[in-house]
CSV table of C-alpha atoms and ligand atoms in Angstrom, one decimal:
chain,number,residue,atom,x,y,z
A,1,MET,CA,25.9,-12.0,4.2
A,2,GLU,CA,25.2,-10.6,0.8
A,3,THR,CA,25.7,-6.9,0.4
A,4,ASP,CA,24.5,-6.4,-3.1
A,5,VAL,CA,21.4,-4.6,-2.2
A,6,ASP,CA,19.4,-4.1,-5.2
A,7,GLN,CA,18.5,-0.5,-4.8
A,8,ARG,CA,16.6,0.8,-7.7
A,9,ASP,CA,15.7,4.4,-8.0
A,10,GLU,CA,12.2,4.1,-6.7
A,11,HIS,CA,10.3,6.5,-4.6
A,12,MET,CA,9.5,3.9,-2.0
A,13,GLY,CA,11.2,5.1,1.1
A,14,THR,CA,10.6,1.9,2.8
A,15,SER,CA,13.0,-0.3,4.6
A,16,LEU,CA,11.4,-3.4,3.4
A,17,THR,CA,13.5,-5.5,1.1
A,18,PRO,CA,12.1,-8.0,-1.3
A,19,GLY,CA,13.6,-11.4,-0.9
A,20,GLN,CA,13.2,-11.6,2.9
A,21,SER,CA,11.9,-14.9,4.1
A,22,CYS,CA,8.3,-14.9,5.2
A,23,ARG,CA,7.3,-14.5,8.8
A,24,GLN,CA,4.2,-16.6,8.4
A,25,CYS,CA,5.4,-19.7,6.5
A,26,PRO,CA,8.7,-21.4,6.3
A,27,GLU,CA,9.0,-21.4,2.5
A,28,GLY,CA,7.8,-18.1,1.2
A,29,THR,CA,9.7,-15.0,0.4
A,30,TYR,CA,8.4,-11.5,0.1
A,31,GLU,CA,8.1,-9.9,-3.2
A,32,LYS,CA,7.2,-6.4,-4.1
A,33,GLY,CA,3.6,-6.0,-4.8
A,34,GLY,CA,0.5,-4.1,-4.0
A,35,VAL,CA,-2.3,-4.9,-1.6
A,36,THR,CA,-5.7,-3.5,-0.9
A,37,GLU,CA,-6.2,-2.5,2.6
A,38,THR,CA,-9.6,-1.9,4.2
A,39,LEU,CA,-9.5,0.5,7.1
A,40,GLU,CA,-12.3,0.9,9.5
A,41,ARG,CA,-13.1,3.2,12.4
A,42,GLY,CA,-16.5,3.7,13.7
A,43,ASP,CA,-18.9,4.2,10.8
A,44,THR,CA,-16.1,5.0,8.4
A,45,VAL,CA,-14.7,2.4,6.0
A,46,VAL,CA,-11.9,3.3,3.6
A,47,VAL,CA,-10.7,0.9,1.0
A,48,VAL,CA,-7.2,1.8,-0.2
A,49,LYS,CA,-6.0,0.1,-3.3
A,50,ASP,CA,-2.5,-0.5,-4.5
A,51,VAL,CA,-0.7,0.0,-1.2
A,52,PRO,CA,2.9,-0.8,-1.8
A,53,ALA,CA,3.8,-3.8,0.3
A,54,LEU,CA,5.8,-7.0,0.3
A,55,VAL,CA,3.7,-10.0,-0.4
A,56,CYS,CA,4.7,-13.6,0.3
A,57,ASP,CA,4.7,-15.7,-2.8
A,58,VAL,CA,3.5,-18.7,-1.0
A,59,CYS,CA,1.0,-17.8,1.7
A,60,GLY,CA,0.2,-14.3,0.6
A,61,ASN,CA,1.1,-12.7,3.9
A,62,SER,CA,1.8,-9.0,3.4
A,63,LEU,CA,4.1,-6.6,5.1
A,64,LEU,CA,3.7,-2.9,5.2
A,65,ALA,CA,6.4,-0.5,6.0
A,66,ALA,CA,5.8,1.8,9.0
A,67,GLU,CA,5.6,4.6,6.6
A,68,GLU,CA,2.7,3.1,4.7
A,69,VAL,CA,0.9,2.2,7.9
A,70,GLU,CA,1.3,5.7,9.1
A,71,ARG,CA,-0.1,7.1,5.9
A,72,LEU,CA,-3.0,4.7,5.9
A,73,GLN,CA,-3.9,5.9,9.4
A,74,HIS,CA,-3.7,9.5,8.1
A,75,ILE,CA,-6.0,8.6,5.2
A,76,LEU,CA,-8.4,7.0,7.6
A,77,GLU,CA,-8.4,10.0,10.0
A,78,GLN,CA,-9.1,12.3,7.1
A,79,ALA,CA,-12.1,10.3,6.0
A,80,VAL,CA,-13.4,10.1,9.6
A,81,ALA,CA,-13.0,13.9,9.9
A,82,GLN,CA,-15.0,14.3,6.7
A,83,GLY,CA,-17.7,12.1,7.9
A,84,ILE,CA,-17.2,9.7,5.0
A,85,GLU,CA,-19.0,6.4,5.3
A,86,LEU,CA,-17.4,4.5,2.5
A,87,GLN,CA,-14.5,5.6,0.4
A,88,SER,CA,-12.5,3.8,-2.2
A,89,ARG,CA,-9.3,5.3,-3.4
A,90,TYR,CA,-5.8,4.6,-4.5
A,91,TYR,CA,-2.9,4.9,-2.2
A,92,GLN,CA,-1.0,7.2,-4.5
A,93,PRO,CA,-2.6,10.4,-5.5
A,94,VAL,CA,-3.1,10.0,-9.2
A,95,ARG,CA,-1.0,12.9,-10.2
A,96,GLU,CA,2.6,12.4,-10.8
A,97,GLY,CA,5.2,9.7,-10.7
A,98,LYS,CA,2.7,7.1,-11.8
A,99,GLU,CA,1.5,6.2,-15.2
A,100,GLN,CA,-2.2,7.0,-15.5
A,101,LYS,CA,-4.3,4.5,-17.2
A,102,ALA,CA,-7.0,5.8,-19.4
A,103,ALA,CA,-9.7,5.0,-17.0
A,104,SER,CA,-13.0,5.5,-18.7
A,105,ALA,CA,-15.1,5.7,-15.6
A,106,SER,CA,-18.6,6.8,-16.2
A,107,GLU,CA,-19.2,9.4,-13.7
A,108,SER,CA,-22.7,10.5,-14.0
A,109,GLU,CA,-23.6,12.4,-10.9
B,1,ZN,ZN1,4.5,-16.9,3.5
């Protein structure tokens, strides 16, 4: 057993560790990445981008920590409560802790 856990100072409070072998295929290992999750309940669809996850480098299977799943559920519930039909957003609120790209979105509404 190796005990040299590579714990970098990241604000991901997950228990998922990159390097785990894949649950779906015999050869892959999970690497840290981001996935886009589509949540659906009733008439509400929420697309959440950049959800921190572990992604298999072979088959692309992704693992989300319980924490992320919980938060996604919360995001979905909020959207349902607001009567939103379709929402596209990033997992992280674009405020702090993350470099903001100079997105030149043309919002003309
Ligand atoms: Zn795999």
